[in-house]
Amino acid sequence: MEHKLDDFIRHALSAQPISGTSLIISLYGDALSHRGGEIWLGSLSALLEALGFGDRFVRTSVFRLQKEGWLDVEKIGRRSYYRVTEQGMRQFRHAESKIYLSEQPQWDGKWELLLLESAEKTERARLKKELGWLGFGQIANNLMAAPTHAQTDVTALLGELNASEQVIYFRADYPYNRSEQTLRQMVANCWSLSEVAGYYHEFIVSFRPLMALLREADEQELTPLRCFQIKLLLIHFFRRVVLKDPLLPDALLPAQWEGQIARNLCINIYQRVDRAATEYVSALAETSIGTLPAPSAGYYRRFGGLPRDPTTF
């Protein structure tokens, strides 16, 4: 029987084009990375079939992800099993540190400064792009900056980027409050905060009606299939927004920042559908050694803490 939740799912799927590789990355990052990171191709196709994505769509997407270094494939007989690579897992961990926060990071008023003057031109361009994705802003020609975050180990980050010998790393204080308004304006410009706020606003407009539908729905209507579809689409669209967000501390953000409104909305929906969605993945997913492992402890730390399924312990 059709339900208003099914209408929402169909609308979300048709509202804008969905990249196969991006959707599968969302699925691996959210549902599989804390459960061994491996799945049989047939299971992957079965999970995405109900969303209208056929076998050819899935095969083409995983082939591209394999070429890009996200996935490795192991063939056993006629079956293919796709596992996240070490490189892919590092990317998932970086993304996870932004996606599943419960609130804006705490800040001690210090700044991380990276001087790229010594790097060659092409290398500087690469580093600016990579550092921008990791939350750094360009505040001068060859100077990247970010507020100090407890979850960011800059020296380890430079090692992962193969930039330890090329980048000069400073840490700075900001003791002069008189220029605070000027600082906020610089931050808004260097990190394109108005553009990021626009993306968050679109997410809120799209997913706020879903929260109302979930409040009205009874447990029988929240089937594992519907919950899986909702959860995957929720994280897919939230991930695309939050990874553009530098996650600046509240002290540097405009008043009534829509990023935290969007995050609270995402948390409320995620918590409502998580358990049934996880059950659905468990029922369909096979690995090269059998059933999918239970989620690790790290999975349940998402968004400040998720309730565990007592049947798995």
Tab-separated table of N, CA, C and O in Angstrom, residues 38 40 81 285-293:
chain	number	residue	atom	x	y	z
A	38	GLU	N	32.933	-4.396	3.249
A	38	GLU	CA	32.889	-5.297	2.085
A	38	GLU	C	31.454	-5.759	1.848
A	38	GLU	O	30.696	-5.976	2.791
A	40	TRP	N	28.999	-8.162	-1.295
A	40	TRP	CA	28.844	-8.844	-2.583
A	40	TRP	C	28.117	-7.914	-3.548
A	40	TRP	O	27.184	-7.206	-3.170
A	81	TYR	N	33.207	-9.381	-4.910
A	81	TYR	CA	33.037	-8.713	-3.623
A	81	TYR	C	33.863	-7.430	-3.641
A	81	TYR	O	35.057	-7.462	-3.939
A	285	ALA	N	22.641	-7.961	2.940
A	285	ALA	CA	24.063	-7.882	2.600
A	285	ALA	C	24.800	-9.183	2.902
A	285	ALA	O	24.653	-9.759	3.977
A	286	GLU	N	25.596	-9.617	1.933
A	286	GLU	CA	26.484	-10.770	2.109
A	286	GLU	C	27.918	-10.330	1.852
A	286	GLU	O	28.183	-9.468	1.014
A	287	THR	N	28.851	-10.954	2.573
A	287	THR	CA	30.270	-10.704	2.365
A	287	THR	C	30.931	-12.006	1.929
A	287	THR	O	30.277	-13.048	1.855
A	288	SER	N	32.225	-11.958	1.683
A	288	SER	CA	32.944	-13.150	1.225
A	288	SER	C	33.034	-14.220	2.305
A	288	SER	O	33.346	-15.377	2.018
A	289	ILE	N	32.755	-13.846	3.567
A	289	ILE	CA	32.813	-14.840	4.650
A	289	ILE	C	31.440	-15.066	5.283
A	289	ILE	O	31.322	-15.674	6.346
A	290	GLY	N	30.396	-14.557	4.644
A	290	GLY	CA	29.049	-14.805	5.146
A	290	GLY	C	28.285	-13.533	5.417
A	290	GLY	O	28.312	-12.595	4.617
A	291	THR	N	27.583	-13.482	6.560
A	291	THR	CA	26.756	-12.329	6.877
A	291	THR	C	27.613	-11.124	7.252
A	291	THR	O	28.771	-11.251	7.640
A	292	LEU	N	27.014	-9.957	7.153
A	292	LEU	CA	27.698	-8.710	7.488
A	292	LEU	C	27.939	-8.641	8.998
A	292	LEU	O	27.042	-8.954	9.778
A	293	PRO	N	29.142	-8.244	9.438
A	293	PRO	CA	29.378	-8.104	10.886
A	293	PRO	C	28.469	-7.039	11.494
A	293	PRO	O	27.969	-6.152	10.794
